[in-house]
Structure formats: C-alpha cells, structure tokens
XYZ file of C-alpha atoms in Angstrom:
639
model
C 9.791 102.441 145.945
C 9.301 106.207 146.376
C 11.687 106.217 149.325
C 14.379 104.411 147.287
C 13.995 106.814 144.359
C 14.246 109.739 146.783
C 17.482 108.275 148.159
C 18.913 107.971 144.637
C 18.111 111.627 143.897
C 19.645 112.751 147.186
C 22.937 110.953 146.486
C 23.105 112.520 143.018
C 22.306 116.049 144.187
C 23.724 116.310 147.717
C 27.365 117.003 146.752
C 26.371 119.944 144.577
C 24.363 121.456 147.428
C 27.197 120.972 149.927
C 29.874 122.407 147.703
C 27.979 125.536 146.705
C 30.026 128.593 147.546
C 33.124 126.674 148.692
C 36.380 127.948 147.195
C 38.953 126.369 149.516
C 42.027 124.768 148.002
C 41.444 121.051 147.597
C 44.239 118.805 148.925
C 43.863 115.244 147.698
C 45.876 112.131 148.578
C 47.224 110.304 145.516
C 45.840 106.962 146.716
C 42.325 108.439 146.704
C 42.691 109.596 143.102
C 44.052 106.273 141.876
C 41.646 103.948 143.754
C 38.832 102.520 141.641
C 35.232 103.102 142.621
C 34.882 99.613 144.157
C 37.895 100.034 146.456
C 37.143 103.644 147.325
C 33.701 102.988 148.828
C 34.104 99.621 150.615
C 35.706 100.856 153.836
C 32.488 100.135 155.745
C 32.443 96.433 154.752
C 34.456 93.516 156.107
C 37.314 92.944 153.634
C 39.983 90.270 153.298
C 42.990 90.744 150.988
C 45.561 88.092 150.059
C 48.863 89.405 151.445
C 52.324 89.293 149.868
C 53.549 86.454 152.104
C 50.671 84.228 150.952
C 51.443 85.162 147.348
C 55.034 84.109 147.930
C 54.004 80.803 149.505
C 51.189 79.800 147.134
C 52.568 81.191 143.877
C 52.049 77.889 142.029
C 48.509 77.193 143.324
C 45.170 77.961 141.716
C 42.878 80.504 143.330
C 40.434 78.043 144.872
C 43.241 76.347 146.826
C 44.677 79.652 148.035
C 41.309 80.915 149.247
C 40.374 77.728 151.081
C 43.798 77.693 152.778
C 43.815 81.249 154.115
C 40.420 82.960 153.686
C 37.199 82.625 155.719
C 34.999 81.217 152.934
C 33.017 78.085 152.138
C 34.281 76.311 149.038
C 31.744 73.901 147.519
C 33.349 71.436 145.119
C 32.109 68.370 143.247
C 35.216 66.246 143.689
C 38.923 66.433 142.914
C 41.062 69.058 141.190
C 39.395 70.626 138.158
C 35.858 69.680 139.215
C 33.115 72.291 139.351
C 33.667 74.534 142.395
C 31.965 77.643 143.712
C 32.426 80.061 146.603
C 29.629 80.544 149.111
C 29.575 83.401 151.584
C 27.207 83.721 154.538
C 24.885 80.889 153.584
C 24.174 81.884 150.003
C 24.656 79.781 146.884
C 27.436 80.126 144.303
C 25.436 82.584 142.217
C 25.115 84.920 145.216
C 28.876 85.571 145.204
C 30.007 87.868 142.393
C 33.550 87.362 141.082
C 35.117 90.226 139.122
C 38.167 90.385 136.882
C 39.450 93.965 136.572
C 36.003 95.181 137.595
C 33.929 93.035 135.204
C 31.796 90.133 136.497
C 32.910 86.730 135.213
C 30.024 84.768 136.717
C 28.440 82.542 134.093
C 25.800 84.323 132.038
C 23.794 81.084 131.902
C 24.157 79.551 135.394
C 24.991 82.671 137.437
C 27.875 81.148 139.397
C 31.604 81.276 138.702
C 33.612 78.062 138.554
C 36.620 78.957 140.721
C 38.460 75.791 139.638
C 39.095 77.730 136.399
C 40.728 80.670 138.197
C 44.515 80.737 138.394
C 46.338 82.626 141.145
C 48.680 84.946 139.294
C 51.696 86.611 140.807
C 51.130 90.325 141.358
C 47.328 90.201 141.165
C 45.392 91.892 143.942
C 42.743 89.491 145.278
C 40.157 90.802 147.759
C 36.979 89.426 149.315
C 34.308 91.970 150.258
C 31.739 90.372 152.544
C 28.173 91.610 152.135
C 29.236 93.992 149.347
C 26.407 96.261 148.263
C 24.417 96.111 145.046
C 24.880 99.874 144.784
C 28.611 99.355 144.157
C 28.544 96.051 142.253
C 25.095 95.762 140.683
C 23.055 92.608 140.187
C 24.474 89.426 141.713
C 26.365 90.827 144.726
C 24.021 89.325 147.318
C 26.372 87.817 149.904
C 29.731 89.167 148.800
C 32.277 89.776 146.069
C 35.723 88.530 145.088
C 37.773 91.096 143.171
C 40.745 90.030 141.018
C 42.682 93.027 139.706
C 45.790 93.002 137.522
C 48.307 95.683 138.487
C 51.316 97.485 137.133
C 54.713 97.242 138.829
C 58.120 98.933 138.899
C 61.325 97.994 137.077
C 62.793 96.691 140.377
C 60.082 94.007 140.385
C 60.997 92.705 136.911
C 61.593 88.971 136.829
C 61.047 85.746 134.953
C 59.974 82.782 137.050
C 58.906 79.225 136.491
C 57.891 76.216 138.524
C 57.109 72.557 138.023
C 55.491 70.100 140.392
C 54.433 66.468 140.230
C 52.736 64.210 142.698
C 49.993 61.813 143.643
C 47.306 60.690 141.219
C 49.589 61.376 138.216
C 49.539 65.114 138.845
C 51.788 67.399 136.779
C 51.715 71.192 136.770
C 53.911 73.880 135.228
C 53.740 77.624 135.887
C 55.489 80.468 134.022
C 55.577 84.104 135.078
C 57.076 87.050 133.191
C 57.191 90.575 134.665
C 59.046 93.287 132.773
C 58.711 96.821 134.069
C 60.041 100.297 133.538
C 59.196 103.847 134.503
C 56.337 104.047 131.981
C 55.759 100.560 130.640
C 55.147 97.235 132.373
C 54.204 93.856 130.948
C 53.272 90.623 132.672
C 52.406 87.151 131.452
C 51.185 84.359 133.681
C 50.748 80.871 132.249
C 49.986 77.521 133.778
C 49.410 74.030 132.454
C 47.941 71.076 134.382
C 47.827 67.417 133.413
C 46.413 65.023 136.008
C 44.611 61.690 136.039
C 43.075 62.253 139.504
C 42.769 58.463 139.704
C 42.403 58.093 143.459
C 40.422 55.216 144.946
C 37.809 55.121 147.690
C 35.469 52.690 149.431
C 31.750 52.530 148.707
C 28.905 50.479 150.184
C 29.632 46.935 151.391
C 33.358 47.725 151.572
C 33.850 47.621 147.809
C 36.669 49.727 146.395
C 36.319 51.967 143.349
C 39.058 53.611 141.284
C 38.330 57.005 139.759
C 39.651 56.052 136.342
C 37.464 58.500 134.384
C 38.574 61.692 136.165
C 41.449 63.195 134.160
C 42.118 66.929 133.858
C 43.982 68.898 131.186
C 44.099 72.663 131.472
C 46.000 75.576 129.931
C 45.721 79.246 130.941
C 47.456 82.367 129.556
C 46.909 85.750 131.242
C 48.916 88.711 129.820
C 48.651 92.327 130.968
C 50.216 95.514 129.536
C 50.259 98.846 131.374
C 51.496 102.151 129.921
C 51.709 105.475 131.770
C 52.058 108.951 130.274
C 52.092 112.255 132.085
C 49.956 114.014 129.480
C 47.448 111.388 128.356
C 47.040 109.263 131.485
C 47.391 105.538 132.105
C 46.423 102.752 129.708
C 45.928 99.069 130.459
C 45.324 96.049 128.228
C 44.504 92.627 129.663
C 43.587 89.218 128.292
C 42.650 85.820 129.660
C 42.706 82.664 127.546
C 41.895 79.302 129.051
C 40.921 75.833 127.883
C 40.037 72.927 130.151
C 39.148 69.300 129.373
C 37.712 67.331 132.286
C 36.383 63.776 132.519
C 33.503 63.474 134.984
C 33.492 60.267 137.042
C 30.528 58.292 138.352
C 29.128 59.301 141.736
C 29.539 57.261 144.900
C 25.964 55.964 144.852
C 26.406 54.382 141.405
C 26.741 50.632 140.976
C 30.270 49.265 141.247
C 30.067 48.179 137.608
C 28.870 51.618 136.435
C 30.962 53.495 133.884
C 30.962 57.182 133.041
C 31.187 58.706 129.578
C 30.691 62.287 130.752
C 33.149 64.910 129.596
C 33.242 68.697 129.793
C 35.290 71.157 127.742
C 35.528 74.845 128.707
C 37.024 77.514 126.458
C 37.351 81.095 127.661
C 38.576 84.275 125.948
C 38.392 87.536 127.897
C 39.766 90.860 126.671
C 39.902 94.128 128.601
C 41.101 97.685 127.985
C 41.082 100.671 130.304
C 42.160 104.298 130.371
C 42.496 106.484 133.444
C 43.204 110.206 133.462
C 44.182 111.925 136.719
C 43.836 115.613 137.526
C 44.399 117.740 140.619
C 40.737 117.516 141.633
C 39.379 114.629 139.587
C 39.986 111.212 138.058
C 38.251 109.760 135.022
C 38.266 106.079 134.071
C 36.912 104.310 131.004
C 36.921 100.521 130.682
C 35.674 98.083 128.090
C 35.692 94.292 127.947
C 34.686 91.437 125.665
C 34.056 87.867 126.896
C 33.663 84.787 124.694
C 32.915 81.584 126.625
C 31.974 78.058 125.518
C 31.052 74.975 127.524
C 30.551 71.636 125.768
C 29.158 68.762 127.810
C 28.936 65.272 126.339
C 27.634 61.944 127.573
C 27.161 58.649 125.800
C 24.053 59.776 123.884
C 23.849 63.439 124.824
C 25.413 66.736 123.759
C 24.929 70.173 125.307
C 26.599 73.203 123.721
C 26.536 76.433 125.743
C 28.084 79.517 124.183
C 27.834 83.122 125.319
C 29.390 86.469 124.502
C 29.364 89.694 126.500
C 30.421 93.244 125.772
C 30.876 95.719 128.645
C 31.357 99.500 128.653
C 32.079 101.298 131.937
C 32.864 104.910 132.845
C 33.493 106.593 136.207
C 34.213 110.214 137.099
C 35.442 111.188 140.570
C 35.380 114.831 141.656
C 37.095 116.099 144.807
C 34.794 118.965 145.741
C 36.614 119.865 148.958
C 39.404 118.306 150.989
C 36.809 116.227 152.840
C 34.155 115.664 150.199
C 34.288 113.628 146.975
C 31.694 112.451 144.521
C 31.609 109.596 141.974
C 29.208 109.254 139.080
C 29.205 106.812 136.182
C 27.492 104.038 134.348
C 27.871 100.607 132.826
C 26.317 99.036 129.736
C 26.410 95.384 128.704
C 25.254 93.484 125.637
C 24.508 89.868 126.606
C 24.243 87.118 123.984
C 23.837 83.376 124.498
C 23.391 80.413 122.174
C 22.367 77.285 124.078
C 21.127 74.048 122.546
C 18.854 73.427 125.539
C 16.878 76.673 125.171
C 13.553 76.838 123.348
C 14.854 79.853 121.456
C 18.419 78.757 120.850
C 19.729 82.349 120.698
C 18.970 84.856 123.468
C 19.965 88.537 123.515
C 19.534 91.091 126.301
C 20.735 94.583 127.177
C 21.894 95.298 130.690
C 23.056 98.531 132.267
C 23.137 100.812 135.277
C 23.735 104.388 136.401
C 25.502 104.855 139.702
C 26.644 107.606 142.020
C 28.393 107.744 145.378
C 29.519 110.402 147.811
C 32.220 110.216 150.492
C 32.713 112.614 153.384
C 35.869 112.029 155.405
C 37.597 113.664 158.350
C 40.552 112.518 160.436
C 38.267 110.501 162.733
C 35.367 109.285 160.622
C 34.248 108.478 157.077
C 30.717 108.434 155.673
C 29.764 106.756 152.383
C 26.454 106.860 150.517
C 25.900 105.245 147.126
C 23.062 104.385 144.780
C 22.619 102.518 141.517
C 19.744 102.350 139.085
C 19.920 98.856 137.577
C 18.333 98.254 134.157
C 17.644 95.088 132.180
C 15.704 94.833 128.927
C 13.607 91.989 130.373
C 13.016 93.391 133.872
C 13.118 97.164 133.520
C 14.827 99.318 136.154
C 15.275 98.960 139.903
C 17.119 101.228 142.410
C 19.566 99.894 145.022
C 21.407 101.845 147.707
C 24.046 101.669 150.426
C 24.843 103.818 153.424
C 27.680 103.321 155.876
C 30.754 104.636 157.560
C 33.654 104.006 159.878
C 35.069 105.690 162.971
C 38.648 105.609 164.298
C 39.172 105.183 168.040
C 42.367 105.421 170.086
C 44.848 106.847 167.604
C 43.498 104.712 164.765
C 44.296 101.454 166.585
C 40.620 100.582 166.776
C 38.205 101.160 163.882
C 34.435 100.664 164.001
C 32.227 100.348 160.923
C 28.555 100.121 160.052
C 26.597 99.695 156.823
C 23.137 99.034 155.463
C 22.602 98.157 151.822
C 20.030 96.654 149.491
C 20.479 93.539 147.344
C 19.294 92.656 143.861
C 19.848 89.663 141.580
C 18.213 88.980 138.236
C 17.317 85.392 137.257
C 19.940 83.752 135.060
C 19.374 82.651 131.474
C 19.174 79.014 132.607
C 16.570 79.919 135.227
C 14.336 81.397 132.552
C 15.003 79.499 129.346
C 16.341 75.978 130.081
C 14.052 73.380 128.535
C 11.722 71.925 129.630
C 11.548 73.565 133.071
C 12.805 77.144 132.598
C 10.511 79.805 134.056
C 10.439 83.168 132.216
C 8.043 84.578 134.843
C 10.572 84.524 137.675
C 10.982 87.659 139.769
C 14.405 89.086 140.638
C 15.662 88.480 144.152
C 15.528 91.538 146.412
C 16.670 92.129 149.949
C 18.896 94.036 152.333
C 21.736 93.480 154.789
C 22.730 95.350 157.948
C 26.162 94.793 159.458
C 28.650 96.271 161.875
C 32.214 95.458 162.760
C 35.269 96.373 164.777
C 38.909 96.040 163.682
C 41.910 96.481 165.960
C 45.658 96.907 165.357
C 48.139 96.492 168.199
C 51.945 96.648 168.097
C 53.812 95.127 171.040
C 57.484 95.484 170.228
C 58.354 92.745 167.736
C 54.837 91.357 167.986
C 51.881 92.759 166.016
C 48.259 91.680 166.374
C 45.334 92.382 164.091
C 41.794 91.212 164.788
C 38.358 91.777 163.288
C 34.854 91.067 164.600
C 31.766 91.427 162.423
C 28.023 90.816 162.826
C 25.333 90.848 160.123
C 21.646 90.338 159.427
C 20.330 89.709 155.911
C 16.841 89.219 154.496
C 16.127 88.235 150.877
C 12.740 87.586 149.295
C 11.891 85.815 146.020
C 14.938 83.569 146.524
C 15.407 81.506 143.353
C 16.178 77.812 143.583
C 15.743 74.706 141.464
C 13.291 72.583 143.428
C 10.602 69.958 142.755
C 7.696 71.470 140.831
C 5.416 70.254 143.615
C 6.821 70.956 147.079
C 7.629 67.795 148.977
C 8.077 65.639 145.869
C 11.393 64.504 144.396
C 10.793 64.659 140.621
C 10.488 67.469 138.101
C 13.086 70.048 139.187
C 12.272 73.604 138.124
C 13.369 77.135 139.125
C 10.983 78.974 141.443
C 10.840 82.065 143.631
C 10.494 79.493 146.350
C 11.049 81.279 149.603
C 12.214 84.078 151.763
C 15.643 83.579 153.294
C 16.951 85.059 156.519
C 20.633 84.960 157.382
C 22.334 86.168 160.535
C 25.692 85.498 162.068
C 29.026 86.766 163.251
C 32.614 86.424 162.052
C 35.946 86.701 163.797
C 39.429 86.746 162.325
C 42.777 87.333 163.944
C 46.404 87.497 162.887
C 49.533 87.531 165.017
C 52.925 88.373 163.468
C 56.087 87.833 165.461
C 59.727 88.551 164.589
C 62.416 86.758 166.614
C 65.825 87.514 165.172
C 65.948 85.766 161.795
C 62.683 83.952 162.422
C 59.320 85.285 161.284
C 56.079 83.695 162.460
C 52.530 84.422 161.361
C 49.533 82.759 162.971
C 46.016 83.428 161.724
C 42.614 82.125 162.762
C 39.078 82.746 161.560
C 35.698 81.619 162.830
C 32.232 82.125 161.373
C 28.789 81.312 162.718
C 26.038 81.453 160.118
C 22.341 80.736 160.671
C 20.592 80.742 157.287
C 17.023 79.424 157.115
C 13.884 79.395 154.995
C 11.902 82.293 156.449
C 8.693 81.849 154.437
C 5.774 80.900 156.758
C 3.843 79.512 153.766
C 6.519 76.905 153.009
C 6.458 73.391 154.490
C 10.196 73.924 155.030
C 9.719 77.075 157.121
C 12.569 77.393 159.612
C 14.682 74.721 157.888
C 18.376 75.247 157.192
C 19.439 75.770 153.598
C 21.266 72.846 152.033
C 25.055 72.557 152.401
C 25.174 75.529 154.757
C 27.174 74.741 157.911
C 26.449 76.547 161.145
C 30.155 76.844 161.900
C 33.415 77.096 160.004
C 36.896 77.422 161.456
C 40.179 78.035 159.725
C 43.667 78.432 161.117
C 47.174 78.531 159.787
C 50.801 78.979 160.740
C 53.499 80.333 158.452
C 57.081 80.329 159.653
C 60.202 81.582 157.911
C 63.674 80.936 159.304
C 66.710 81.718 157.202
C 66.214 79.635 154.044
C 63.224 77.609 155.230
C 59.564 78.531 154.739
C 56.949 76.346 156.419
C 53.153 76.467 156.383
C 50.502 74.433 158.152
C 46.802 75.141 157.870
C 43.559 73.517 158.895
C 39.941 73.997 157.828
C 36.944 72.745 159.781
C 33.495 72.610 158.194
C 30.586 71.782 160.490
C 27.709 69.417 159.805
C 25.088 70.491 157.284
C 21.999 69.129 155.560
C 22.066 67.650 152.045
C 18.327 68.188 151.517
C 15.811 70.842 152.447
C 13.764 68.328 154.431
C 16.495 68.576 157.116
C 16.034 64.889 157.956
C 18.525 63.114 160.195
C 19.379 60.740 157.337
C 20.446 63.736 155.228
C 23.053 65.141 157.627
C 26.519 65.503 156.108
C 29.329 64.849 158.598
C 31.655 67.611 159.717
C 35.273 67.354 158.598
C 38.671 68.839 159.437
C 41.326 68.962 156.712
C 45.003 69.844 157.205
C 47.558 70.789 154.568
C 51.285 71.405 154.927
C 54.134 72.782 152.826
C 57.892 73.059 153.326
C 59.968 75.236 151.021
C 63.777 75.584 150.890
C 64.971 78.897 149.385
C 68.391 79.387 147.802
C 69.581 82.792 146.575
C 72.384 83.716 144.218
C 72.809 87.465 143.638
C 69.281 88.593 142.745
C 68.136 85.185 141.552
C 66.422 82.441 143.507
C 65.920 78.674 143.355
C 63.375 76.999 145.626
C 62.496 73.372 146.254
C 59.215 72.500 147.931
C 57.309 69.553 149.332
C 53.534 69.607 149.956
C 51.063 67.299 151.631
C 47.325 67.744 151.061
C 44.819 66.197 153.470
C 47.649 65.256 155.844
C 45.581 62.857 157.965
C 43.885 61.154 155.006
C 40.348 62.180 156.041
C 37.478 60.472 154.211
C 34.956 63.220 153.407
C 32.495 64.704 150.930
C 31.640 68.347 150.368
C 28.628 67.499 148.166
C 26.774 64.246 148.813
C 28.044 61.311 146.715
C 31.033 63.262 145.338
C 34.110 61.778 147.001
C 37.061 64.031 147.769
C 40.646 62.733 147.396
C 42.609 61.382 150.329
C 46.179 62.214 151.303
C 48.351 63.421 148.411
C 52.053 64.309 148.121
C 53.633 66.856 145.767
C 57.251 67.779 145.040
C 58.441 70.670 142.918
C 60.986 73.367 142.122
C 60.732 77.111 141.471
C 63.293 79.335 139.799
C 63.220 83.113 139.544
C 65.544 85.485 137.660
C 65.039 88.923 139.213
C 65.724 92.560 138.270
C 66.214 91.710 134.600
C 64.917 94.822 132.899
C 65.265 98.574 133.304
C 62.958 99.748 130.545
C 62.864 103.458 129.941
C-alpha cells in the first residue's frame, strides 16, 4: 500500500519538478489538445477501432452484431436477437468489461455488466476496444478491457439524411433513420432505429422432438440525438441524449419439457443525458462533463414481479497542461451519485457516493513515448484505493514497426446485486484487485497497391478476491450466493492482421484475428484449483473479406469459438462443443448526383449450424434478410 501511495504522489509531483526552470516555447499538435484523457494515454495498450468501411457496410446493424463480425471479442448471448448479451475479453465475465458512452460507464449499477443487445451502432460514432485497459484511466470495473462509444461532430460536407428498412426470417422488421446536419460552428445528428421481430425459429430437443420459439418476440425503439457547437472565444459545447425502450418475451430453455410454456417478459427503459464543454488554449485544454442516467428494468413471470430502477449523476473534469514540447500532464476528478430502488433488496432504496482523483503524465519524443497514470478511487461503502499504470511505446524502422509495454493495476467494487439481493446478497464482499502485464508489436507495410497491418500481443493477469455467484457450499448445486471465491490467473496471446489491396476499380480487404486465452482458478485452497473458468474458450478465430467493385459491395466473415466448460467442475459431460459461424452480405450501390440508393441481401449463419453459446439457450439457424438504404447527401451548409 505504501508503494502504491508513493507512486500516486510521484505522478502528481513529477511534472512540476521536471518543468522547473524551463522557458522554451511549447509547440503542441492540435490532435493532442483535442484528444480526451482516455484516448491520449492508451497508446501502450492493444486497441481496435471500427473503421469507416465497416461503418459503411454495417450501418443498419446493432453494435453486438458489428463487434462479433469484425472484432476479436467473445460475445456471450442467451439466445436470439434482443436477448441478454455481454462482451467478455480475455477470460473475464461481462462485468469485467467496462462500456462507456461519451466517457461515462453504462454498465448496470445493479448487475455490473452491460447488455450489448441494447446498443445501437450509430453512423459517425467512434467505437474502440481497449484490451487490458488500466483502472488508472477508467476506474472501477475496467478489469479485462473497455469499449468506448463516442459521439462526434462533423463538417457541413458530411451533412445527410439517410434511412433504411429490412425484413427477413422469423418475422424480422427493422427501420433505421439517420440525420446529420453540419456547418462551420454547429452540427446536429439524430440516429433512430425500431425493431419488431417474432424470433419464432424452431429447433430440435431430446428424442428428436421439435419446439417452436413462439414466446420470443422483440420490440425495440432507440433515439440518440447529439448537438455540437463550436465558438472561438468560449470553446466547444456538446449535448447528447439516449432514449431506448425494449420489450422482450423470454422463451423456455432447451431442457424444459416439450409441453412447457413461458410467461417471462422483460421491459427495459433507458434515458441518458450528457453535456460537455471543452476549452482549448495554446498550452492547455480543459474539459468539463456531466451526465444523468435513468434506467428501469421490469421482469415479470406468471406469479412474480421484479422492478429494478436506478439513477446516476456524474460530474467529470480534466485539465491538460503542455509543460514543454515533449512533456504534458493531466489532472482531474470524477464524482458520481448512485441511487437504486430494487424490490428484491432488503432495503428497497440504496444510495452511495462514488468518486476518484486522477493524474497522468506523458513524455514523448520522435522515437518513444512514456505514460504514467494514477487514480485514487473512492466509494462511500469501501473507502479509497489507489490504482496505477505505467507503459510506453517505441518506434522502429521509420515508424513501420511499433513496440509497446504496460503494467497496470485492476480494481472492481462489488455490484449492488452482489451485496443486497435477497436472500443471498453479501454486504461483506471485498473488491476485486489485481494487475496485468502486457507487451505487443504492431507493424505497417506498404507494398505498392497492397498495404499490410499486423499486431501481436501477449499478456499475463492476476486477480484476487474474484467475485462470482456460486453454491454457498462448494461442490453443491443449491443456494447460489456471491462470494470472493477464488484467485484467477489469465495468460495468453493475440494476433490480428489486415491486408488491403487496390486493383483498378476493385478494393479488397482481408482481416484475421486469433486469440489464445488460458484462464483458470488459481486458488490452491479451492477444490476447483487449476480448473478453467466457465464459458471461456481456449481459442477464438475470426476472419473476414470485404470486396468492393464498382457498384457492388460484398462481405463474408467467419467466427470460430473453441470448446469450453459449462460448469466449474470441468467434467467431460459439461463440455460445450466448438462452433464456426459464417455470415454474408451483398450490397448494390446506385448513385445519383450526391445521393445514393442501396439494396442489400444478407444471410446469417450461412451453413445453418446448430449451436449454443450458453447451455440450454438455442441460437437461431440460417436466416435471410433483404433491405434498402437511401441517403440524401450534402444537404446543409449551415453558417
């Protein structure tokens, strides 16, 4: 503890000691001034960003589909479209991946995970995955990685109004509307989507019987507006909102009797509001952000009702000072008021205060960059705890080869459900703590009309006081309760590559990613010592091909998930089969002046693979979708 506190003090004080007596003129790149704290200090971590071509291809998809098509992640889903889904990175659970909207975590206050089936993929948003992201930059919850979703301003040349409609298998209907109006100072965007689907696919159960998923319908509406205003004197202002409502029937599981019926239904309502102000100077940038979240989940069964409601208020400030041309320093803080009203808690209403103070320093030359950051995390129930990160990168061979290294600590507080859910909540849980060490190498090579980019990364992670819902008595099957059940060790390596080729009017992009992850219970006192964590495959492979020739745009992608265990006993009877899923899309693009009309045809699960991601939750077979997109471009030249 003393060493960690010493590190925090060093990061706060070091820049002032280094800059003493320096009077050189400070030359600062504009991108460094504009970049937010999260983006500015993640150069030493493996990062994946959704590119513009993928945005063009998957403009009418939701975020979970886009990520599973093109990103090296594990998507854990409890069935068809609209079912509960979470992202797992490097062997962790859904609540070990933090998902942020404009810098604010949207993970559930009660469960800790974020349901990515609720996340729409909006045109113009910047979506990034930071693997192994540090707690010093992101705070509690960033154990295995982070997904950042950031709304952005745009120019008047990007102004357009677009819409799309698709229909297909299992009575699927979806409409998407996008509005982008921009000028020199003001830009406004609105993304909306509406889904109506029965999801009534059929599948075979034991003894060859066939079941229809009749109680599996989905209705969803999402509205996401964003307003950005720039002034030379007062800085840049941004206002964002996110409204969403989803109604989802929950079907029976595969192991239910053929005659079984389900009466389960879930309704989600989400309101998120955000405002920010950024002021730029010659040697500094200052940013203030605030957000309010209001979220409700209502779950009903035949004789059961659960009402989960929570509200959050965030305040965030960050000051960046450019002390010299090579040295910069960030300092800031975040405060949150957390409020939950849950019918299943002993005390129906729960209130907590949460906050942190953070600082970071960057030293950069032409060849190398060094980053050091620290955060003092505070919670009214757990007190304060320091976390840190240290890393850097080095450029070899005229910047064609870049090496990176980082070490950072991890911290995650127990969720409200972990502590207060009746009758098994445990208010005496300890926060999870740990660290990760990783290194990587990224290369860029241009060979005429052919460009290649590849990335190799290795990591080692150790977390103690890992929280999981497990039988109250180890080895038994009844009485699930949250416990600091084990220590978890995770190690592995990741490779990704991308090849872009231009042949006349034909553009080809081939990408591949591979990950090997070995995550086990590392607690010698546990009867499951050395066992793999549930639903954690040793290997995952993804690959895809995107081709564009004249008016045609074609994509083909495949995702392989290796075998994994459905229970911590790691018995042979609990092995989940590996599966390989392919998806394809063909789009025909027609242009008239600046406007565009597209027609597309999609096939999901091309080879009709019978598979489950979670045991007893059947995934849909082959599905076909047809749709049209229309876009009216360069509509507005606002002054």
